[in-house]
CSV table of C-alpha atoms in Angstrom, one decimal:
chain,number,residue,atom,x,y,z
H,1,MET,CA,140.1,-137.7,91.1
H,2,SER,CA,139.1,-141.1,92.9
H,3,LYS,CA,135.3,-141.9,93.0
H,4,VAL,CA,133.0,-143.6,95.7
H,5,LEU,CA,129.8,-145.1,95.4
H,6,PHE,CA,127.9,-144.1,98.8
H,7,VAL,CA,125.0,-146.4,99.3
H,8,TYR,CA,122.7,-144.7,101.6
H,9,ALA,CA,119.8,-146.3,103.9
H,10,LYS,CA,118.1,-145.7,107.1
H,11,GLY,CA,120.5,-146.0,110.2
H,12,GLY,CA,124.0,-145.4,110.9
H,13,PRO,CA,125.6,-142.0,111.7
H,14,PRO,CA,123.7,-138.9,110.3
H,15,LEU,CA,123.7,-138.7,106.5
H,16,GLY,CA,124.9,-135.0,106.4
H,17,TYR,CA,128.0,-135.9,108.7
H,18,ALA,CA,129.1,-139.1,106.7
H,19,LEU,CA,128.5,-137.4,103.4
H,20,SER,CA,130.8,-134.5,104.2
H,21,ARG,CA,133.5,-136.9,105.3
H,22,VAL,CA,133.5,-139.0,102.3
H,23,ALA,CA,133.3,-135.9,100.1
H,24,ALA,CA,136.3,-134.6,101.5
H,25,ARG,CA,138.2,-137.6,100.3
H,26,SER,CA,136.5,-138.3,96.9
H,27,ALA,CA,133.9,-137.5,94.4
H,28,VAL,CA,130.8,-139.0,95.7
H,29,HIS,CA,128.0,-140.6,93.9
H,30,LEU,CA,125.0,-141.2,96.0
H,31,LEU,CA,122.8,-144.3,95.6
H,32,ALA,CA,119.8,-143.3,97.9
H,33,LEU,CA,118.1,-146.6,99.1
H,34,SER,CA,115.9,-144.5,101.5
H,35,ALA,CA,114.4,-141.1,101.2
H,36,LEU,CA,116.8,-138.3,101.7
H,37,PRO,CA,116.3,-136.5,105.2
H,38,PRO,CA,114.8,-133.0,104.3
H,39,THR,CA,117.8,-131.3,106.3
H,40,VAL,CA,120.1,-133.0,104.0
H,41,ALA,CA,118.8,-132.9,100.4
H,42,ALA,CA,120.2,-129.4,99.5
H,43,SER,CA,123.7,-130.3,101.0
H,44,ALA,CA,123.5,-133.7,99.0
H,45,ASP,CA,123.1,-132.0,95.7
H,46,ARG,CA,126.1,-129.8,96.5
H,47,LEU,CA,128.4,-132.5,97.8
H,48,CYS,CA,127.7,-135.2,95.2
H,49,ALA,CA,128.7,-135.7,91.9
H,50,SER,CA,125.3,-137.6,91.1
H,51,VAL,CA,122.4,-138.6,93.2
H,52,LEU,CA,120.3,-141.6,92.2
H,53,CYS,CA,117.2,-142.8,93.8
H,54,PRO,CA,116.2,-146.1,92.2
H,55,ALA,CA,112.7,-147.2,91.9
H,56,GLU,CA,111.3,-150.1,94.0
H,57,SER,CA,111.6,-152.4,91.0
H,58,GLU,CA,115.2,-151.7,90.5
H,59,ARG,CA,116.0,-152.7,94.3
H,60,ARG,CA,114.8,-156.3,94.0
H,61,ASP,CA,118.2,-157.4,93.0
H,62,LEU,CA,120.0,-155.1,95.3
H,63,VAL,CA,123.5,-156.6,94.7
H,64,SER,CA,123.3,-156.1,91.0
H,65,LEU,CA,121.9,-152.6,91.3
H,66,ILE,CA,125.0,-151.6,93.4
H,67,VAL,CA,127.4,-153.3,90.8
H,68,SER,CA,125.9,-151.7,87.8
H,69,ARG,CA,125.8,-148.3,89.5
H,70,ALA,CA,129.3,-148.6,90.8
H,71,GLN,CA,130.7,-149.7,87.1
H,72,ALA,CA,128.6,-146.7,85.7
H,73,VAL,CA,130.4,-144.1,87.8
H,74,GLY,CA,133.6,-145.9,87.7
H,75,ALA,CA,133.7,-146.2,91.5
H,76,ASP,CA,137.1,-146.9,93.1
H,77,ALA,CA,135.4,-147.9,96.3
H,78,VAL,CA,131.7,-148.6,97.7
H,79,VAL,CA,130.9,-147.7,101.1
H,80,THR,CA,127.6,-147.9,103.5
H,81,PHE,CA,127.1,-147.0,107.0
H,82,SER,CA,123.7,-148.5,107.3
H,83,GLU,CA,123.0,-151.9,109.2
H,84,TYR,CA,120.4,-152.7,106.6
H,85,ALA,CA,122.8,-152.5,103.6
H,86,VAL,CA,126.2,-154.0,104.7
H,87,VAL,CA,125.6,-157.4,103.3
H,88,ALA,CA,124.4,-156.1,100.0
H,89,VAL,CA,127.4,-153.8,99.7
H,90,ALA,CA,129.9,-156.5,100.9
H,91,GLU,CA,128.5,-158.9,98.2
H,92,ALA,CA,128.7,-156.2,95.6
H,93,CYS,CA,132.3,-155.5,96.4
H,94,GLU,CA,133.1,-158.9,96.1
H,95,LYS,CA,131.8,-159.1,92.7
H,96,LEU,CA,133.5,-155.7,91.8
H,97,GLY,CA,137.0,-156.8,93.2
H,98,LEU,CA,137.1,-154.0,95.6
H,99,ALA,CA,138.0,-153.9,99.2
H,100,GLY,CA,134.9,-154.3,101.5
H,101,ALA,CA,133.7,-156.2,104.6
H,102,GLY,CA,134.2,-159.6,102.9
H,103,SER,CA,132.4,-162.8,101.9
H,104,CYS,CA,131.7,-163.4,105.8
H,105,CYS,CA,129.7,-160.1,106.5
H,106,ALA,CA,126.4,-161.7,107.0
H,107,LEU,CA,127.9,-163.2,110.1
H,108,ALA,CA,128.0,-159.9,111.3
H,109,ARG,CA,124.3,-159.3,110.5
H,110,ASP,CA,122.3,-162.4,111.1
H,111,LYS,CA,122.3,-162.8,114.9
H,112,ARG,CA,121.6,-166.4,114.7
H,113,MET,CA,124.7,-167.2,112.4
H,114,MET,CA,126.7,-164.7,114.7
H,115,ARG,CA,125.8,-166.6,117.8
H,116,ARG,CA,126.4,-170.0,116.3
H,117,THR,CA,129.9,-169.0,115.2
H,118,TRP,CA,130.8,-167.7,118.5
H,119,GLN,CA,129.3,-170.8,120.1
H,120,GLU,CA,131.8,-173.1,118.0
H,121,GLN,CA,134.6,-170.8,119.1
H,122,GLY,CA,133.7,-171.1,122.8
H,123,ILE,CA,133.2,-167.2,123.0
H,124,SER,CA,131.4,-166.0,126.2
H,125,GLN,CA,127.7,-165.1,125.3
H,126,PRO,CA,124.0,-165.7,126.6
H,127,ARG,CA,122.6,-169.0,125.9
H,128,PHE,CA,120.4,-168.9,122.9
H,129,ARG,CA,118.0,-170.6,120.6
H,130,PRO,CA,117.1,-169.6,116.9
H,131,VAL,CA,113.4,-169.4,116.4
H,132,ALA,CA,111.2,-169.1,113.3
H,133,THR,CA,107.7,-170.1,114.7
H,134,ALA,CA,105.6,-169.9,117.7
H,135,GLN,CA,106.2,-173.4,118.4
H,136,ASP,CA,110.1,-172.9,118.1
H,137,LEU,CA,109.6,-170.2,120.6
H,138,HIS,CA,107.8,-172.6,123.1
H,139,ASP,CA,110.2,-175.4,122.7
H,140,ALA,CA,113.3,-172.8,123.2
H,141,ALA,CA,111.5,-171.3,126.3
H,142,ALA,CA,111.4,-174.9,127.6
H,143,ALA,CA,114.9,-175.4,127.3
H,144,LEU,CA,116.4,-171.9,128.3
H,145,ARG,CA,116.2,-170.3,131.9
H,146,PHE,CA,113.8,-167.4,132.1
H,147,PRO,CA,113.8,-164.4,131.8
H,148,LEU,CA,114.3,-164.4,128.0
H,149,LEU,CA,114.6,-161.9,125.3
H,150,LEU,CA,113.1,-162.4,121.9
H,151,LYS,CA,114.8,-160.4,119.2
H,152,ALA,CA,114.6,-160.2,115.4
H,153,ALA,CA,117.7,-161.9,113.8
H,154,TRP,CA,118.1,-158.8,111.4
H,155,SER,CA,116.8,-155.8,113.4
H,156,ALA,CA,118.8,-152.9,114.8
H,157,GLY,CA,118.0,-150.4,117.4
H,158,SER,CA,116.3,-152.9,119.8
H,159,THR,CA,113.5,-153.3,117.3
H,160,ALA,CA,110.9,-156.1,118.2
H,161,HIS,CA,112.7,-156.9,121.6
H,162,ARG,CA,110.2,-158.6,123.8
H,163,THR,CA,110.8,-159.9,127.4
H,164,LEU,CA,109.4,-163.4,128.5
H,165,ARG,CA,109.3,-164.1,132.1
H,166,SER,CA,107.3,-167.1,131.7
H,167,ALA,CA,105.9,-169.6,129.2
H,168,GLU,CA,102.5,-167.7,129.4
H,169,ASP,CA,104.3,-164.8,127.7
H,170,VAL,CA,105.3,-166.6,124.5
H,171,PRO,CA,102.0,-166.4,122.3
H,172,ALA,CA,101.8,-162.4,123.0
H,173,ALA,CA,105.5,-161.8,122.4
H,174,TRP,CA,105.7,-163.6,119.4
H,175,GLU,CA,102.7,-162.0,117.9
H,176,ARG,CA,104.0,-158.5,118.8
H,177,ALA,CA,107.3,-159.0,117.7
H,178,ARG,CA,106.2,-160.0,114.2
H,179,GLU,CA,103.8,-157.2,114.2
H,180,VAL,CA,106.7,-154.5,115.0
H,181,MET,CA,109.1,-156.0,112.2
H,182,ALA,CA,106.2,-155.5,109.8
H,183,GLU,CA,105.7,-152.0,111.1
H,184,SER,CA,109.5,-151.2,110.7
H,185,ALA,CA,109.7,-152.3,107.4
H,186,GLN,CA,106.9,-149.8,106.4
H,187,LEU,CA,109.1,-147.1,108.0
H,188,GLY,CA,112.2,-148.2,106.2
H,189,TYR,CA,113.9,-149.9,109.1
H,190,ALA,CA,114.6,-153.4,107.8
H,191,GLU,CA,117.1,-155.4,105.9
H,192,LEU,CA,117.2,-154.5,102.3
H,193,HIS,CA,118.9,-157.6,100.9
H,194,VAL,CA,117.7,-160.7,102.4
H,195,ALA,CA,114.1,-161.7,101.4
H,196,ASP,CA,111.7,-162.3,104.5
H,197,ALA,CA,114.4,-161.4,106.9
H,198,GLY,CA,111.7,-160.0,109.2
H,199,ALA,CA,110.5,-163.5,110.0
H,200,ASP,CA,113.8,-164.7,111.6
H,201,PHE,CA,114.1,-164.4,115.2
H,202,LEU,CA,116.4,-165.9,118.2
H,203,VAL,CA,115.5,-165.9,122.0
H,204,GLU,CA,118.3,-165.8,124.6
H,205,GLU,CA,118.6,-166.1,128.2
H,206,ILE,CA,118.9,-162.4,129.8
H,207,VAL,CA,122.3,-162.5,131.8
H,208,PRO,CA,122.6,-160.7,135.2
H,209,GLY,CA,124.3,-157.4,134.1
H,210,THR,CA,125.6,-154.7,136.7
H,211,ALA,CA,127.7,-151.6,136.5
H,212,THR,CA,128.7,-152.2,139.9
H,213,GLY,CA,132.3,-153.0,140.3
H,214,TRP,CA,133.1,-151.6,136.9
H,215,PHE,CA,132.3,-147.9,137.1
H,216,ASP,CA,133.0,-145.4,140.1
H,217,GLN,CA,130.0,-143.2,139.4
H,218,GLU,CA,126.2,-144.3,139.6
H,219,GLY,CA,124.0,-143.8,136.3
H,220,TRP,CA,126.1,-146.0,133.9
H,221,GLY,CA,124.4,-148.9,132.1
H,222,ASP,CA,125.6,-152.6,132.5
H,223,TYR,CA,127.2,-152.8,128.9
H,224,VAL,CA,129.5,-151.1,126.8
H,225,SER,CA,130.5,-151.0,123.1
H,226,VAL,CA,134.0,-151.3,121.5
H,227,GLU,CA,134.3,-149.2,118.4
H,228,GLY,CA,136.8,-150.1,116.0
H,229,VAL,CA,137.6,-151.2,112.4
H,230,VAL,CA,139.1,-154.3,110.7
H,231,VAL,CA,141.8,-153.5,108.2
H,232,ASN,CA,142.8,-156.3,105.8
H,233,GLY,CA,141.5,-158.8,108.4
H,234,ASP,CA,143.2,-157.3,111.3
H,235,PHE,CA,140.7,-155.7,114.2
H,236,ARG,CA,142.0,-152.5,115.3
H,237,PRO,CA,140.1,-151.3,118.4
H,238,VAL,CA,139.7,-147.4,118.5
H,239,CYS,CA,137.9,-146.8,121.9
H,240,LEU,CA,135.1,-147.8,124.4
H,241,SER,CA,131.5,-146.1,124.3
H,242,GLY,CA,129.4,-146.3,127.6
H,243,ARG,CA,125.7,-146.3,128.1
H,244,MET,CA,123.0,-145.1,130.5
H,245,PRO,CA,120.7,-148.0,131.7
H,246,THR,CA,118.4,-149.2,128.8
H,247,VAL,CA,114.6,-148.5,128.9
H,248,GLU,CA,112.6,-151.6,129.2
H,249,PRO,CA,113.1,-154.0,127.5
H,250,PHE,CA,116.6,-153.0,126.2
H,251,THR,CA,116.0,-149.7,124.4
H,252,GLU,CA,119.2,-147.7,124.4
H,253,ARG,CA,118.8,-144.2,125.9
H,254,ALA,CA,122.2,-142.7,125.6
H,255,GLY,CA,125.7,-143.3,124.5
H,256,ILE,CA,128.8,-141.6,126.0
H,257,THR,CA,132.3,-141.3,124.7
H,258,PRO,CA,134.6,-142.3,126.4
H,259,ALA,CA,133.6,-145.0,128.8
H,260,ALA,CA,134.9,-143.9,132.2
H,261,LEU,CA,136.5,-147.5,132.8
H,262,PRO,CA,139.8,-148.2,134.6
H,263,HIS,CA,142.9,-149.4,132.2
H,264,ASP,CA,142.6,-153.1,133.4
H,265,ALA,CA,138.7,-153.3,132.8
H,266,GLN,CA,139.1,-151.7,129.4
H,267,ARG,CA,141.9,-154.0,128.4
H,268,ARG,CA,139.9,-157.2,129.4
H,269,ILE,CA,136.7,-156.0,127.4
H,270,VAL,CA,138.9,-155.1,124.4
H,271,ALA,CA,140.5,-158.7,124.5
H,272,LEU,CA,136.8,-160.1,124.4
H,273,ALA,CA,135.8,-158.0,121.5
H,274,ARG,CA,138.6,-159.0,119.5
H,275,GLU,CA,137.8,-162.7,120.0
H,276,ALA,CA,134.4,-161.9,118.9
H,277,VAL,CA,135.3,-159.9,115.9
H,278,ASP,CA,138.2,-162.1,114.8
H,279,ALA,CA,135.8,-165.2,114.9
H,280,LEU,CA,133.5,-163.6,112.2
H,281,GLY,CA,136.3,-163.3,109.4
H,282,LEU,CA,135.7,-159.7,108.4
H,283,GLN,CA,138.1,-158.0,106.2
H,284,ASN,CA,137.7,-154.1,105.7
H,285,CYS,CA,134.9,-152.3,107.5
H,286,GLY,CA,133.8,-150.5,110.7
H,287,THR,CA,133.0,-152.7,113.9
H,288,HIS,CA,130.7,-152.1,116.7
H,289,THR,CA,130.7,-154.7,119.4
H,290,GLU,CA,128.4,-154.8,122.3
H,291,ILE,CA,129.5,-156.5,125.5
H,292,LYS,CA,127.5,-156.9,128.8
H,293,LEU,CA,129.2,-156.6,132.1
H,294,GLY,CA,128.4,-158.7,135.0
H,295,ALA,CA,129.4,-159.3,138.6
H,296,ASP,CA,133.0,-160.4,139.6
H,297,GLY,CA,134.3,-159.5,136.2
H,298,GLN,CA,132.0,-161.4,134.0
H,299,MET,CA,131.3,-160.5,130.5
H,300,TRP,CA,129.1,-161.6,127.6
H,301,VAL,CA,129.3,-160.6,123.9
H,302,ILE,CA,125.9,-159.7,122.8
H,303,GLU,CA,126.5,-158.6,119.1
H,304,THR,CA,129.1,-157.2,116.6
H,305,ALA,CA,128.1,-155.2,113.5
H,306,ALA,CA,130.3,-154.8,110.4
H,307,ARG,CA,130.0,-151.0,110.4
H,308,PHE,CA,130.6,-148.2,112.6
H,309,GLY,CA,128.1,-147.4,115.5
H,310,GLY,CA,125.0,-145.7,114.8
H,311,ALA,CA,123.4,-142.4,115.9
H,312,MET,CA,126.3,-140.0,117.0
H,313,THR,CA,128.8,-142.6,118.0
H,314,VAL,CA,131.3,-141.6,115.3
H,315,PRO,CA,130.9,-137.9,115.4
H,316,GLN,CA,131.7,-138.3,119.2
H,317,ILE,CA,134.7,-140.0,118.7
H,318,GLU,CA,135.8,-137.2,116.3
H,319,GLU,CA,134.9,-134.7,118.7
H,320,VAL,CA,136.5,-136.6,121.6
H,321,PHE,CA,139.7,-138.2,120.1
H,322,GLY,CA,140.0,-136.1,116.8
H,323,LEU,CA,139.6,-139.3,114.6
H,324,ASP,CA,137.6,-139.1,111.7
H,325,LEU,CA,136.7,-142.8,111.2
H,326,ILE,CA,134.4,-142.3,108.1
H,327,GLY,CA,137.2,-140.4,106.4
H,328,MET,CA,139.9,-142.7,107.5
H,329,LEU,CA,138.1,-145.9,106.3
H,330,THR,CA,137.3,-144.1,102.9
H,331,ASP,CA,140.9,-143.6,102.6
H,332,HIS,CA,141.5,-147.1,103.3
H,333,LEU,CA,139.1,-148.5,100.9
H,334,LEU,CA,140.7,-146.3,98.1
H,335,GLY,CA,143.9,-148.0,98.8
H,336,ARG,CA,145.4,-144.8,100.7
H,337,PRO,CA,147.7,-145.1,103.8
H,338,VAL,CA,145.9,-144.5,107.0
H,339,SER,CA,147.5,-144.0,110.6
H,340,TRP,CA,145.1,-146.2,112.5
H,341,PRO,CA,145.5,-145.9,116.6
H,342,ALA,CA,148.3,-148.5,117.5
H,343,GLU,CA,146.3,-149.1,120.9
H,344,VAL,CA,142.7,-148.6,122.0
H,345,ARG,CA,142.3,-144.8,123.2
H,346,THR,CA,141.8,-144.4,126.8
H,347,PRO,CA,139.6,-141.9,128.6
H,348,GLN,CA,143.0,-140.2,129.8
H,349,GLU,CA,143.7,-139.3,126.0
H,350,ALA,CA,140.2,-137.8,125.6
H,351,HIS,CA,139.7,-134.1,125.0
H,352,GLY,CA,136.4,-133.5,127.0
H,353,ALA,CA,133.5,-135.9,126.4
H,354,ALA,CA,130.3,-136.2,124.5
H,355,GLY,CA,127.2,-138.1,124.6
H,356,SER,CA,124.0,-138.5,122.6
H,357,LEU,CA,120.6,-138.9,124.2
H,358,VAL,CA,117.5,-140.6,122.7
H,359,VAL,CA,114.2,-138.7,123.9
H,360,LEU,CA,111.7,-141.2,124.7
H,361,ALA,CA,108.5,-140.5,126.7
H,362,VAL,CA,109.8,-142.2,129.9
H,363,ASP,CA,111.3,-141.1,133.1
H,364,GLY,CA,114.6,-142.1,134.6
H,365,ALA,CA,113.0,-145.2,136.0
H,366,GLY,CA,111.5,-146.2,132.8
H,367,ALA,CA,108.0,-145.1,133.6
H,368,ALA,CA,105.7,-143.5,131.1
H,369,TRP,CA,105.2,-139.8,131.2
H,370,PRO,CA,101.8,-138.8,133.0
H,371,ASP,CA,100.7,-136.8,130.2
H,372,GLN,CA,101.5,-136.2,126.5
H,373,ARG,CA,104.1,-133.5,125.6
H,374,VAL,CA,105.3,-131.7,122.4
H,375,TRP,CA,108.9,-131.8,121.5
H,376,ASP,CA,110.3,-128.2,121.5
H,377,PHE,CA,114.1,-128.1,121.7
H,378,PRO,CA,114.6,-124.3,122.2
H,379,THR,CA,112.3,-124.8,125.4
H,380,VAL,CA,114.7,-127.5,126.4
H,381,ARG,CA,118.0,-125.6,125.8
H,382,ASP,CA,116.6,-122.7,127.7
H,383,ALA,CA,114.8,-124.4,130.8
H,384,VAL,CA,117.3,-127.3,131.6
H,385,PRO,CA,120.5,-126.2,133.6
H,386,LEU,CA,123.6,-127.8,132.5
H,387,SER,CA,126.9,-128.1,134.2
H,388,ALA,CA,129.7,-125.5,133.5
H,389,GLY,CA,131.3,-126.2,130.2
H,390,SER,CA,128.5,-128.2,128.8
H,391,HIS,CA,126.7,-127.4,125.5
H,392,LEU,CA,123.4,-129.2,124.4
H,393,SER,CA,122.3,-129.3,120.7
H,394,VAL,CA,119.8,-131.4,118.8
H,395,VAL,CA,120.5,-133.5,115.7
H,396,ALA,CA,117.8,-132.3,113.5
H,397,GLU,CA,118.1,-135.1,110.8
H,398,ASN,CA,117.3,-137.7,113.7
H,399,SER,CA,114.7,-135.4,115.5
H,400,LEU,CA,110.9,-134.4,114.9
H,401,PRO,CA,110.4,-130.9,114.2
H,402,ASP,CA,109.6,-128.6,117.0
H,403,GLY,CA,105.9,-128.6,117.8
H,404,ALA,CA,105.4,-132.4,116.9
H,405,PRO,CA,104.0,-134.7,119.7
H,406,VAL,CA,106.3,-136.8,121.5
H,407,PRO,CA,105.4,-140.4,120.6
H,408,VAL,CA,104.1,-142.6,123.1
H,409,TYR,CA,106.9,-145.2,124.1
H,410,ASP,CA,106.4,-148.8,123.0
H,411,PRO,CA,108.6,-151.2,124.6
H,412,ALA,CA,108.5,-153.4,121.4
H,413,ALA,CA,109.2,-150.7,118.9
H,414,GLY,CA,112.3,-149.4,120.8
H,415,ALA,CA,113.9,-146.5,119.2
H,416,ASN,CA,111.2,-146.3,116.5
H,417,THR,CA,109.2,-144.3,119.2
H,418,MET,CA,112.0,-141.6,119.8
H,419,ALA,CA,111.1,-137.9,119.4
H,420,ALA,CA,114.7,-136.6,119.2
H,421,LEU,CA,118.4,-137.1,119.5
H,422,CYS,CA,120.3,-134.7,121.5
H,423,LEU,CA,124.2,-134.1,121.7
H,424,LEU,CA,125.9,-133.0,124.6
H,425,SER,CA,129.6,-131.8,124.9
H,426,ALA,CA,131.1,-131.7,128.2
H,427,THR,CA,134.5,-131.7,130.3
H,428,ASP,CA,134.2,-135.3,131.0
H,429,PRO,CA,132.0,-138.5,131.0
H,430,GLU,CA,131.0,-138.2,134.5
H,431,THR,CA,129.4,-134.7,133.7
H,432,VAL,CA,127.7,-136.2,130.6
H,433,ILE,CA,126.0,-138.7,132.9
H,434,HIS,CA,125.1,-136.1,135.3
H,435,ASP,CA,123.6,-133.7,132.9
H,436,PHE,CA,121.7,-136.4,131.0
H,437,ARG,CA,120.2,-137.7,134.3
H,438,ASN,CA,119.0,-134.2,135.0
H,439,LEU,CA,117.8,-133.6,131.4
H,440,VAL,CA,115.5,-137.0,131.6
H,441,ASP,CA,114.0,-135.9,134.7
H,442,ALA,CA,113.4,-132.4,133.5
H,443,LEU,CA,111.9,-133.2,130.1
H,444,PRO,CA,108.3,-134.1,131.2
H,445,GLN,CA,108.2,-131.1,133.2
H,446,VAL,CA,109.5,-128.4,130.7
H,447,LEU,CA,108.2,-129.5,127.4
H,448,PRO,CA,104.8,-128.1,126.4
H,449,THR,CA,101.7,-130.0,127.0
H,450,ALA,CA,99.9,-131.5,124.2
H,451,GLY,CA,96.6,-130.0,123.4
H,452,PRO,CA,93.5,-131.9,123.0
H,453,THR,CA,93.6,-131.8,119.1
H,454,THR,CA,97.4,-132.7,119.1
H,455,GLU,CA,97.9,-135.8,117.1
H,456,VAL,CA,99.9,-138.3,119.3
H,457,HIS,CA,101.6,-141.2,117.5
H,458,ALA,CA,102.2,-144.6,119.6
């Protein structure tokens, strides 16, 4: 029987989901670089041939650790679905002679190198500057046009994003962004292979996005993501995911599969995503490419990742299009034939729609809730009406337990201050948008109020 080394770290699709898909294809040996979620620990023991949680000292040379573990278990493939481990796994696969993302994987991880590569290729993107010091940021702010967005080069989930509207914002933005990267590292949301990656930043112009002219329905955000895979260097787009508008500065609130876009718009977006992915020279991996939408058909590539979209993106694709991307990629890495979609899937080919909502303590306009609330999914399920045919569930692995206080939203921390992740199945993407908007409006009314002794986390 074939053997797969599954390198787990925080981020990516829920571990329980991903692990079950890999285990259906092969014997799995789990190398856990992050603590296993309590909801998954028991199933991991059942699904895996072995589970290794290395000591901190063993992780200092992460590539060597992965290589030695893969050799010890006789792995025929090594996989990860975490942004924070993709570079180390790619390098390990190169050393092992196994199929992987390839030697250019870091181009799809370090946003500075990614943007320079696209700049050399003339690919449409926001103007940017890399920054490593407060003075770099001052100099970049003088050369670029406000408003600007400061972001960490190796972050994920909108962590450490800060908006600058004038030069006066530079000192505070720089200080807070660096603080948040340090805090994220303590929570396990940090690059695992590159030393001092939390000190690397870039700043970019905020391009004028709009959903008008792209979507027929209100409530959609002004950017989409193209979900796909690279197979032996060939980009295979799978489908497009849409979004609700982000929360200030650019924290994702909800992802919807499929994006309800006309055929011509989808075709143009996929063509730009293909340019962006091809430029990075990836070999064998999932891809997740975010594209900003503007007026009069303008588009800008924001970033690409050498892994599948996180949160519930991949489960949503399986529900709506019947494609088990994790299982398919596992088969491909093991050398088995896989029938990848010949063309990107369209909304007309979807069977219903699915969306995932990040519960943040802000209303539909992005304003903070007037008082503190306690997360309680049964209350939400019973009190918030949904459209006919819609079903709401909670992703326990990515959510606080019922009774826990909803964290105060911190714009700099982004998704680090989420309370829960909810999954909605519906008849079509327009219904997902409708139900999510109602849900966002209802949450601060229906959730229990936090008592005076309730501990609230900011």
